[in-house]
Each structure stands twice: as C-alpha cells, then as structure tokens.
C-alpha cells in the first residue's frame, strides 16, 4: 500500500476517508489538526496560543506542526495517511526530506476536489467523536450517526469543532486557497497527483482511492 497525502479544502472528507482506510487497510492516520487539538485539550499555555490561531482560520507555524509530525512519525509504521500536512510549499519540502531521511516508501497525493459552497455546507454539518475521533456528517445519509448525537462505535456524545463556524470556515478556506492549493501543481509536476472530482458518496470515493494506493 502506498502512503497517502490528502490535499483538499477544509471539510472535504479527508477525515471520513482516513477512517475508512484505517479500518480496511490498517493505515496510520496522521492528522496534524488532531495533534494540534490534543495539544489544545491539554490546557497548556502553549495550547491556548495554538487555539487562538486555529480559531482564527490561520496556519500554526511550520516549526510547531513539524515537531508534532516528527514525534508522531517516530511512534507509528507505514502505510501512513498524511491528513492536513503539508499545507504549504515549505512543509512539502520538509516532508519530502523527512521521508527520504527515514527511508520511507512511495507517497501518492490525492486531491479531493470539493467546490467552496459544498465544503461550507459540509463544515456546518460536521460532527466528531471526542473519544475515538470518528467523523460524521449530519446532512449525509451515509455518514450520519445511527443514533442522533451519539458515536456509533463508542456511544460518546458527538461534538462539532470550534473552528467549524461559518465565519472561521471562510477564513480557513481562504488560507487553503492561498497556501495549500499551490501544492496541486507541485505534486502534478512530480507525477504524484490523483484527482477525485466532487466526491459525494464516501464508499464510491474509497473505491476510487483503492485504484491508486494498491
Ligand atoms: P484540520 O483539522 O486539518 O482542518 O486543521 C485545523 C487547524 O489546525 C487548521 O485550520 C490550522 O490552523 C491548524 N493546522 C493543521 N494542520 C496544519 C499544518 N500542517 N500547518 C499549519 N497549521 C495546521
């Protein structure tokens, strides 16, 4: 199985696809957003600083995020899903060097191409489990929880993210366009990019992903 780098606007379904790939193929899901949220949840002063940046829709510094990524990488084995990293060109260089240094296998970059209005709609219906991190979507029949507000796997009360308000979402989307979308040309030029246009049904999207990771 190839390692995966997901590139997509916020709320495009990276978390949902990651959950499916973890379950079916044992991928290690490395989400820098989750690593940062764990830091925030620890209640440290550093976590508070990070929380302000995240809730403003901007990017946390490359140095902080890379440190968290490196720590995580040292505890897990391939195949990996990189969800939310790299998010700019500097991080793409860092990741390439890191994987070379660690002598890791091939990556494929998968772009979930979701238009802005659809991503906005999805962000407002997004829910996640604070215990096991599983993602849900209350407006999507395939990914809504079986019991309203409860996790299918561990029955915990589902929560929505602090940065999924419409105002913060707009800023996050703008940050994505400015900083992250240039990565599409970068990976396209390297022959590493696979595009999934307007992914709607999570199971069909998974089947498409399966054609490129095997
Ligand atoms: P996500 O869960 O991937 O949507 O990330 C939530 C927030 O965490 C983002 O809006 C950023 O503020 C921050 N973040 C996550 N990953 C990165 C990254 N690779 N570089 C900088 N900031 C990040």
Coordinates of N, CA and C and ligand atoms in Angstrom, one line a residue:
X1 N 0.8 -1.2 0.0 CA 0.0 0.0 0.0 C 0.9 1.3 0.0
X2 N 0.5 2.2 -0.8 CA 1.3 3.5 -0.9 C 0.8 4.3 0.3
X3 N 1.8 5.2 0.8 CA 1.4 6.2 1.7 C 0.6 7.3 1.0
X4 N -0.3 7.9 1.7 CA -1.2 8.9 1.1 C -1.0 10.3 1.7
X5 N -1.0 11.3 0.8 CA -1.0 12.6 1.2 C -2.4 13.2 0.8
X6 N -3.3 13.5 1.7 CA -4.6 14.1 1.2 C -4.4 15.6 1.1
X7 N -4.9 16.1 -0.1 CA -4.9 17.6 -0.3 C -6.4 17.9 -0.6
X8 N -6.9 18.8 0.2 CA -8.3 19.2 0.0 C -8.7 20.4 0.8
X9 N -9.7 21.1 0.4 CA -10.2 22.2 1.2 C -10.7 21.7 2.5
X10 N -10.8 22.5 3.5 CA -11.4 22.0 4.8 C -12.8 21.5 4.6
X11 N -13.1 20.4 5.4 CA -14.4 19.8 5.3 C -14.7 19.0 4.0
X12 N -13.7 18.6 3.3 CA -13.9 17.9 2.0 C -14.1 16.4 2.2
X13 N -13.8 15.9 3.4 CA -14.0 14.5 3.6 C -12.7 13.7 3.9
X14 N -11.6 14.4 4.1 CA -10.3 13.7 4.4 C -10.4 12.8 5.6
X15 N -11.1 13.3 6.7 CA -11.3 12.6 7.9 C -12.1 11.3 7.7
X16 N -13.2 11.4 6.9 CA -14.0 10.3 6.7 C -13.3 9.2 5.9
X17 N -12.6 9.6 4.8 CA -11.8 8.7 4.0 C -10.7 8.1 4.9
X18 N -10.1 8.8 5.7 CA -9.0 8.3 6.6 C -9.6 7.2 7.5
X19 N -10.7 7.5 8.1 CA -11.3 6.5 9.0 C -11.6 5.2 8.2
X20 N -12.1 5.3 7.0 CA -12.4 4.1 6.2 C -11.1 3.3 5.9
X21 N -10.0 4.0 5.5 CA -8.7 3.4 5.1 C -8.1 2.8 6.3
X22 N -8.2 3.4 7.5 CA -7.6 2.8 8.7 C -8.3 1.5 9.0
X23 N -9.6 1.5 8.9 CA -10.4 0.3 9.3 C -10.1 -0.8 8.3
X24 N -10.1 -0.5 7.0 CA -10.0 -1.5 6.0 C -8.5 -2.0 5.8
X25 N -7.6 -1.1 5.8 CA -6.2 -1.5 5.5 C -5.2 -1.3 6.6
X26 N -5.6 -0.8 7.7 CA -4.7 -0.6 8.8 C -3.7 0.6 8.6
X27 N -4.1 1.6 7.8 CA -3.3 2.8 7.7 C -3.1 3.5 9.0
X28 N -2.0 4.1 9.2 CA -1.8 5.0 10.3 C -2.3 6.4 9.9
X29 N -3.2 7.0 10.6 CA -3.8 8.3 10.3 C -3.0 9.4 11.0
X30 N -2.3 10.2 10.3 CA -1.5 11.2 10.9 C -2.2 12.6 10.6
X31 N -3.0 13.1 11.5 CA -3.7 14.3 11.2 C -3.1 15.4 12.1
X32 N -2.5 16.4 11.4 CA -1.8 17.4 12.2 C -2.9 18.3 13.0
X33 N -4.1 18.4 12.4 CA -5.2 19.1 13.1 C -5.5 18.3 14.4
X34 N -5.6 17.0 14.4 CA -5.8 16.2 15.6 C -4.7 16.4 16.6
X35 N -3.4 16.4 16.1 CA -2.3 16.5 17.0 C -2.4 17.9 17.7
X36 N -2.7 18.9 16.9 CA -2.8 20.3 17.5 C -4.0 20.4 18.5
X37 N -5.1 19.7 18.1 CA -6.3 19.8 19.0 C -6.0 19.0 20.4
X38 N -5.1 18.0 20.3 CA -4.7 17.3 21.5 C -3.9 18.2 22.4
X39 N -3.1 19.0 21.8 CA -2.2 20.0 22.5 C -3.1 21.0 23.1
X40 N -4.1 21.5 22.4 CA -5.1 22.5 23.0 C -5.8 21.9 24.2
X41 N -6.3 20.6 24.0 CA -7.0 19.9 25.1 C -6.2 19.7 26.3
X42 N -4.9 19.7 26.2 CA -4.0 19.5 27.4 C -4.1 20.7 28.3
X43 N -4.7 21.9 27.8 CA -4.9 23.0 28.7 C -3.6 23.8 28.9
X44 N -2.5 23.5 28.3 CA -1.2 24.2 28.5 C -1.3 25.7 27.9
X45 N -0.4 26.5 28.3 CA -0.4 27.9 27.8 C -0.1 27.9 26.3
X46 N 0.8 27.0 25.9 CA 1.1 26.8 24.5 C -0.1 26.4 23.7
X47 N -0.9 25.5 24.3 CA -2.2 25.0 23.7 C -3.1 26.2 23.5
X48 N -3.2 27.1 24.5 CA -4.0 28.3 24.3 C -3.6 29.2 23.2
X49 N -2.3 29.3 23.0 CA -1.8 30.1 21.9 C -2.2 29.5 20.5
X50 N -2.1 28.2 20.5 CA -2.4 27.5 19.3 C -3.9 27.6 19.0
X51 N -4.7 27.5 20.0 CA -6.2 27.5 19.9 C -6.6 28.8 19.2
X52 N -6.0 29.9 19.7 CA -6.3 31.2 19.1 C -6.1 31.2 17.6
X53 N -4.9 30.7 17.2 CA -4.5 30.7 15.8 C -5.5 29.8 15.0
X54 N -5.8 28.6 15.5 CA -6.7 27.7 14.8 C -8.1 28.3 14.7
X55 N -8.6 29.0 15.7 CA -9.9 29.6 15.7 C -10.0 30.8 14.8
X56 N -8.8 31.3 14.4 CA -8.9 32.5 13.5 C -8.8 32.0 12.1
X57 N -8.6 30.7 11.8 CA -8.5 30.1 10.5 C -7.2 30.2 9.8
X58 N -6.1 30.7 10.6 CA -4.8 30.8 10.0 C -4.0 29.5 10.3
X59 N -2.8 29.4 9.7 CA -2.0 28.2 9.9 C -1.1 28.4 11.2
X60 N -0.9 27.4 11.9 CA 0.1 27.3 13.0 C 1.5 27.3 12.4
X61 N 2.5 27.7 13.1 CA 3.9 27.8 12.5 C 4.4 26.5 12.0
X62 N 5.1 26.5 10.9 CA 5.7 25.3 10.3 C 6.5 24.5 11.4
X63 N 7.2 25.3 12.2 CA 8.1 24.7 13.2 C 7.3 23.8 14.2
X64 N 6.2 24.4 14.8 CA 5.4 23.7 15.8 C 4.8 22.4 15.1
X65 N 4.2 22.6 14.0 CA 3.5 21.5 13.4 C 4.5 20.4 13.0
X66 N 5.6 20.8 12.4 CA 6.6 19.8 12.0 C 7.1 19.0 13.2
X67 N 7.3 19.6 14.3 CA 7.8 18.9 15.5 C 6.7 17.9 15.9
X68 N 5.4 18.2 15.9 CA 4.4 17.3 16.3 C 4.4 16.1 15.3
X69 N 4.5 16.4 14.0 CA 4.5 15.4 13.0 C 5.7 14.4 13.2
X70 N 6.8 15.0 13.4 CA 8.0 14.1 13.6 C 7.9 13.2 14.8
X71 N 7.4 13.8 15.9 CA 7.1 12.9 17.1 C 6.2 11.8 16.8
X72 N 5.1 12.1 16.1 CA 4.1 11.1 15.7 C 4.7 10.0 14.8
X73 N 5.5 10.5 13.8 CA 6.1 9.5 12.8 C 7.0 8.5 13.5
X74 N 7.6 9.0 14.6 CA 8.6 8.1 15.3 C 7.9 7.0 16.1
X75 N 6.5 7.1 16.2 CA 5.8 6.1 17.0 C 5.0 5.1 16.2
X76 N 4.9 5.4 14.9 CA 4.0 4.6 14.0 C 4.7 4.0 12.8
X77 N 4.1 3.0 12.1 CA 4.8 2.5 11.0 C 3.9 2.6 9.7
X78 N 4.5 2.4 8.6 CA 3.8 2.5 7.3 C 2.7 1.4 7.1
X79 N 1.7 1.7 6.3 CA 1.5 2.8 5.5 C 0.8 4.0 6.3
X80 N 1.1 5.2 5.9 CA 0.6 6.4 6.6 C -0.4 7.1 5.7
X81 N -1.3 7.9 6.4 CA -2.1 8.9 5.7 C -1.7 10.2 6.3
X82 N -1.2 11.1 5.5 CA -0.9 12.5 5.9 C -2.2 13.3 5.7
X83 N -2.8 13.7 6.7 CA -4.1 14.4 6.6 C -3.9 15.8 7.2
X84 N -3.8 16.8 6.3 CA -3.6 18.2 6.8 C -2.1 18.6 6.8
X85 N -1.2 17.8 6.3 CA 0.2 18.1 6.2 C 0.7 17.4 4.9
X86 N 1.4 18.1 4.0 CA 1.7 19.5 4.1 C 0.6 20.5 3.7
X87 N 0.7 21.7 4.2 CA -0.3 22.7 4.0 C 0.3 23.9 3.3
X88 N 1.5 23.9 3.0 CA 2.2 24.9 2.2 C 3.4 24.4 1.5
X89 N 4.1 25.2 0.7 CA 5.2 24.6 -0.1 C 6.4 24.3 0.9
X90 N 6.6 25.1 1.9 CA 7.7 24.8 2.8 C 7.5 23.5 3.5
X91 N 6.3 23.2 3.9 CA 6.0 21.9 4.5 C 6.2 20.7 3.5
X92 N 5.9 21.0 2.2 CA 6.1 19.9 1.2 C 7.5 19.5 1.2
X93 N 8.4 20.5 1.2 CA 9.9 20.3 1.1 C 10.3 19.5 2.4
X94 N 9.8 20.0 3.5 CA 10.1 19.3 4.8 C 9.7 17.9 4.8
X95 N 8.5 17.6 4.3 CA 8.0 16.2 4.3 C 8.9 15.3 3.4
X96 N 9.2 15.9 2.2 CA 10.0 15.1 1.3 C 11.3 14.7 1.9
X97 N 12.0 15.7 2.5 CA 13.3 15.4 3.1 C 13.2 14.4 4.3
X98 N 12.1 14.6 5.0 CA 11.9 13.7 6.2 C 11.7 12.3 5.8
X99 N 10.9 12.1 4.7 CA 10.6 10.7 4.3 C 11.9 10.1 3.7
X100 N 12.7 10.9 3.0 CA 13.9 10.4 2.4 C 14.8 10.0 3.5
X101 N 15.0 10.9 4.6 CA 15.9 10.6 5.7 C 15.5 9.3 6.4
X102 N 14.2 9.1 6.5 CA 13.7 7.9 7.3 C 13.6 6.7 6.3
X103 N 13.9 6.9 5.0 CA 13.9 5.8 4.1 C 12.5 5.2 3.9
X104 N 11.5 6.1 3.8 CA 10.1 5.6 3.7 C 9.7 5.4 2.3
X105 N 8.6 4.6 2.1 CA 8.1 4.3 0.8 C 7.4 5.4 0.0
X106 N 6.9 5.0 -1.1 CA 6.3 5.9 -2.1 C 5.0 6.6 -1.5
X107 N 4.8 7.8 -1.9 CA 3.5 8.5 -1.5 C 2.7 8.8 -2.7
X108 N 1.4 8.8 -2.6 CA 0.6 9.4 -3.7 C -0.2 10.5 -3.1
X109 N -0.3 11.6 -3.8 CA -1.1 12.8 -3.3 C -2.5 12.7 -3.9
X110 N -3.5 12.6 -3.1 CA -4.9 12.5 -3.5 C -5.6 13.8 -3.2
X111 N -6.1 14.4 -4.3 CA -6.8 15.7 -4.2 C -8.3 15.5 -4.2
X112 N -9.0 15.8 -3.1 CA -10.5 15.7 -3.1 C -11.0 17.1 -3.5
X113 N -11.5 17.2 -4.7 CA -11.8 18.4 -5.3 C -13.3 18.8 -5.0
X114 N -13.5 19.5 -3.9 CA -14.8 19.9 -3.5 C -15.0 21.4 -3.6
X115 N -16.0 21.9 -4.3 CA -16.2 23.3 -4.5 C -16.5 24.0 -3.2
X116 N -16.2 25.3 -3.1 CA -16.3 26.1 -1.9 C -17.7 26.0 -1.2
X117 N -18.8 26.2 -2.0 CA -20.1 26.2 -1.4 C -20.5 24.8 -0.8
X118 N -20.0 23.7 -1.4 CA -20.3 22.4 -0.9 C -19.5 22.2 0.4
X119 N -18.2 22.6 0.4 CA -17.4 22.5 1.5 C -17.9 23.3 2.7
X120 N -18.5 24.4 2.4 CA -19.1 25.3 3.5 C -20.3 24.5 4.1
X121 N -21.1 23.9 3.2 CA -22.3 23.2 3.7 C -21.9 22.0 4.6
X122 N -20.8 21.3 4.1 CA -20.4 20.2 4.9 C -19.8 20.6 6.2
X123 N -19.1 21.7 6.3 CA -18.5 22.1 7.6 C -19.5 22.3 8.6
X124 N -20.7 22.9 8.2 CA -21.7 23.2 9.3 C -22.4 21.9 9.8
X125 N -22.3 20.8 9.0 CA -23.0 19.6 9.5 C -22.0 18.6 10.1
X126 N -20.8 19.0 10.2 CA -19.7 18.1 10.6 C -19.8 17.8 12.1
X127 N -19.6 16.5 12.5 CA -19.6 16.1 13.9 C -18.4 15.2 14.1
X128 N -17.8 15.1 15.3 CA -16.8 14.1 15.5 C -16.9 13.6 16.9
X129 N -16.3 12.4 17.1 CA -16.4 11.8 18.4 C -15.1 12.2 19.2
X130 N -15.3 12.8 20.4 CA -14.1 13.2 21.2 C -13.3 12.1 21.7
X131 N -13.9 10.9 21.7 CA -13.3 9.7 22.3 C -12.4 9.0 21.3
X132 N -13.0 8.6 20.1 CA -12.3 7.8 19.2 C -12.0 8.6 17.9
X133 N -12.5 9.9 17.8 CA -12.2 10.7 16.7 C -12.9 10.4 15.4
X134 N -13.8 9.4 15.4 CA -14.6 9.1 14.2 C -15.4 10.3 13.7
X135 N -15.4 10.5 12.4 CA -16.1 11.7 11.8 C -17.5 11.3 11.3
X136 N -18.4 12.3 11.5 CA -19.8 12.1 11.0 C -20.2 13.3 10.3
X137 N -21.3 13.2 9.5 CA -21.9 14.3 8.9 C -23.4 14.2 9.0
X138 N -24.0 15.2 9.7 CA -25.5 15.1 9.9 C -26.4 15.2 8.7
X139 N -25.8 15.8 7.6 CA -26.7 16.0 6.4 C -26.4 14.9 5.4
X140 N -25.6 14.0 5.7 CA -25.2 12.9 4.7 C -25.7 11.6 5.2
X141 N -26.6 11.0 4.4 CA -27.2 9.7 4.9 C -26.2 8.7 5.2
X142 N -25.1 8.6 4.4 CA -24.1 7.6 4.5 C -23.2 7.8 5.8
X143 N -23.1 9.0 6.2 CA -22.1 9.2 7.3 C -22.8 9.9 8.5
X144 N -24.1 9.8 8.6 CA -24.8 10.4 9.8 C -24.8 9.3 10.9
X145 N -24.7 9.7 12.2 CA -24.7 8.7 13.2 C -26.0 7.9 13.3
X146 N -26.0 6.7 13.7 CA -27.2 5.9 13.7 C -28.2 6.4 14.8
X147 N -27.6 6.8 15.9 CA -28.4 7.5 17.0 C -28.0 8.9 17.0
X148 N -29.0 9.9 16.9 CA -28.6 11.3 16.7 C -27.7 11.7 17.9
X149 N -26.6 12.4 17.5 CA -25.7 12.9 18.5 C -24.8 11.9 19.3
X150 N -24.8 10.6 18.9 CA -24.0 9.6 19.6 C -23.1 8.9 18.6
X151 N -21.9 8.6 19.1 CA -20.9 7.8 18.3 C -21.4 6.4 18.1
X152 N -21.4 5.9 16.8 CA -21.8 4.5 16.5 C -20.8 3.5 17.2
X153 N -19.6 3.9 17.3 CA -18.6 2.9 17.9 C -18.5 2.9 19.4
X154 N -18.5 4.2 20.0 CA -18.3 4.1 21.5 C -19.4 4.9 22.2
X155 N -20.5 5.3 21.6 CA -21.6 5.9 22.2 C -21.4 7.2 22.9
X156 N -20.2 7.8 22.7 CA -19.9 9.1 23.3 C -20.7 10.2 22.6
X157 N -21.0 11.3 23.4 CA -21.7 12.4 22.8 C -20.8 13.1 21.7
X158 N -21.4 13.3 20.5 CA -20.6 13.9 19.4 C -20.5 15.4 19.6
X159 N -19.4 15.9 19.1 CA -19.2 17.4 19.2 C -18.9 18.0 17.8
X160 N -19.2 19.3 17.7 CA -18.7 20.0 16.5 C -17.5 20.8 16.9
X161 N -16.6 21.0 15.9 CA -15.4 21.7 16.2 C -15.5 23.2 16.3
X162 N -14.7 23.8 17.2 CA -14.8 25.3 17.4 C -14.6 26.0 16.2
X163 N -13.8 25.5 15.2 CA -13.4 26.3 14.0 C -14.3 25.9 12.9
X164 N -15.5 25.2 13.1 CA -16.4 25.0 12.1 C -17.6 26.0 12.0
X165 N -17.4 27.2 12.6 CA -18.4 28.2 12.4 C -18.2 28.7 11.0
X166 N -19.3 29.3 10.5 CA -19.2 29.8 9.1 C -18.1 30.8 8.9
X167 N -18.0 31.7 9.9 CA -17.0 32.8 9.7 C -15.6 32.2 9.7
X168 N -15.3 31.3 10.6 CA -13.9 30.8 10.6 C -13.7 29.9 9.4
X169 N -14.8 29.2 9.0 CA -14.6 28.4 7.8 C -14.2 29.2 6.6
X170 N -14.8 30.3 6.4 CA -14.5 31.2 5.3 C -13.0 31.5 5.3
X171 N -12.5 31.9 6.5 CA -11.1 32.2 6.6 C -10.2 31.0 6.3
X172 N -10.6 29.9 6.8 CA -9.8 28.6 6.6 C -9.8 28.3 5.1
X173 N -10.9 28.6 4.4 CA -11.0 28.3 3.0 C -10.0 29.2 2.2
X174 N -10.0 30.5 2.7 CA -9.1 31.4 2.0 C -7.6 31.0 2.3
X175 N -7.4 30.6 3.5 CA -6.0 30.2 3.8 C -5.6 29.0 2.9
X176 N -6.6 28.1 2.7 CA -6.3 26.9 1.8 C -6.0 27.4 0.4
X177 N -6.8 28.3 -0.1 CA -6.6 28.7 -1.5 C -5.2 29.4 -1.6
X178 N -4.8 30.2 -0.6 CA -3.6 31.0 -0.7 C -2.3 30.1 -0.5
X179 N -2.4 29.2 0.5 CA -1.2 28.5 1.0 C -1.1 27.0 0.5
X180 N -2.3 26.4 0.4 CA -2.3 24.9 0.2 C -2.5 24.6 -1.3
X181 N -3.3 25.3 -2.0 CA -3.6 24.9 -3.4 C -2.4 24.9 -4.3
X182 N -1.4 25.8 -4.1 CA -0.2 25.6 -4.9 C 0.5 24.2 -4.9
X183 N 0.2 23.4 -3.9 CA 0.7 22.1 -3.8 C 0.2 21.2 -4.9
X184 N -1.0 21.6 -5.5 CA -1.5 20.7 -6.5 C -0.6 20.7 -7.8
X185 N -0.1 21.9 -8.2 CA 0.8 22.0 -9.3 C 2.1 21.2 -8.9
X186 N 2.6 21.4 -7.7 CA 3.8 20.8 -7.2 C 3.8 19.3 -7.4
X187 N 2.7 18.7 -6.9 CA 2.6 17.2 -7.0 C 2.2 16.7 -8.4
X188 N 1.5 17.6 -9.1 CA 1.2 17.2 -10.5 C 2.5 17.2 -11.3
X189 N 3.4 18.2 -11.1 CA 4.6 18.2 -11.8 C 5.5 17.0 -11.5
X190 N 5.3 16.5 -10.3 CA 6.1 15.3 -9.9 C 5.5 14.0 -10.3
X191 N 4.3 14.1 -10.9 CA 3.6 12.9 -11.4 C 3.0 12.1 -10.2
X192 N 2.7 12.8 -9.1 CA 2.3 12.1 -7.9 C 0.8 12.4 -7.6
X193 N 0.1 13.2 -8.4 CA -1.2 13.7 -8.1 C -2.3 12.9 -8.7
X194 N -3.3 12.5 -7.9 CA -4.5 11.9 -8.4 C -5.7 12.7 -7.9
X195 N -6.6 13.1 -8.9 CA -7.7 14.0 -8.6 C -9.0 13.2 -8.5
X196 N -9.8 13.4 -7.4 CA -11.1 12.9 -7.4 C -12.1 14.1 -7.4
X197 N -12.8 14.1 -8.5 CA -13.7 15.3 -8.7 C -15.0 15.2 -7.9
X198 N -15.3 16.2 -7.2 CA -16.6 16.3 -6.5 C -17.0 15.0 -5.8
X199 N -16.2 14.5 -4.8 CA -16.5 13.3 -4.2 C -17.8 13.4 -3.3
X200 N -18.8 12.6 -3.5 CA -20.0 12.8 -2.7 C -20.3 11.5 -1.9
X201 N -20.3 10.4 -2.5 CA -20.6 9.1 -1.7 C -19.3 8.6 -1.2
X202 N -19.1 8.5 0.2 CA -17.8 8.1 0.7 C -17.4 6.7 0.3
X203 N -18.3 5.8 0.0 CA -17.9 4.4 -0.4 C -17.4 4.4 -1.8
X204 N -18.0 5.2 -2.7 CA -17.5 5.3 -4.1 C -16.2 6.0 -4.1
X205 N -16.0 7.0 -3.3 CA -14.7 7.7 -3.2 C -13.6 6.7 -2.7
X206 N -14.0 5.9 -1.8 CA -13.0 4.9 -1.3 C -12.6 4.0 -2.4
X207 N -13.6 3.5 -3.2 CA -13.2 2.6 -4.3 C -12.2 3.3 -5.3
X208 N -12.5 4.6 -5.5 CA -11.6 5.3 -6.4 C -10.2 5.4 -5.8
X209 N -10.1 5.7 -4.5 CA -8.8 5.8 -3.8 C -8.1 4.4 -3.9
X210 N -8.9 3.3 -3.8 CA -8.3 2.0 -3.8 C -7.6 1.7 -5.1
X211 N -8.0 2.3 -6.2 CA -7.4 2.1 -7.5 C -6.0 2.6 -7.6
X212 N -5.7 3.6 -6.7 CA -4.3 4.2 -6.8 C -3.4 3.9 -5.7
X213 N -3.9 3.3 -4.6 CA -3.0 3.0 -3.5 C -2.4 1.6 -3.5
X214 N -3.0 0.7 -4.4 CA -2.5 -0.7 -4.3 C -1.3 -0.9 -5.3
Ligands
LIG1 P1 -7.6 20.4 10.2 O1 -8.1 19.6 11.3 O2 -6.6 19.7 9.3 O3 -8.7 21.1 9.4 O4 -6.7 21.6 10.9 C1 -7.4 22.5 11.8 C2 -6.4 23.7 12.0 O5 -5.2 23.3 12.6 C3 -6.1 24.5 10.7 O6 -7.1 25.4 10.4 C4 -4.8 25.1 11.2 O7 -5.0 26.3 12.0 C5 -4.1 24.0 12.0 N1 -3.2 23.1 11.2 C6 -3.5 21.8 10.9 N2 -2.5 21.3 10.2 C7 -1.6 22.3 10.0 C8 -0.4 22.4 9.2 N3 0.1 21.4 8.5 N4 0.2 23.6 9.2 C9 -0.3 24.6 9.9 N5 -1.4 24.6 10.6 C10 -2.1 23.5 10.6

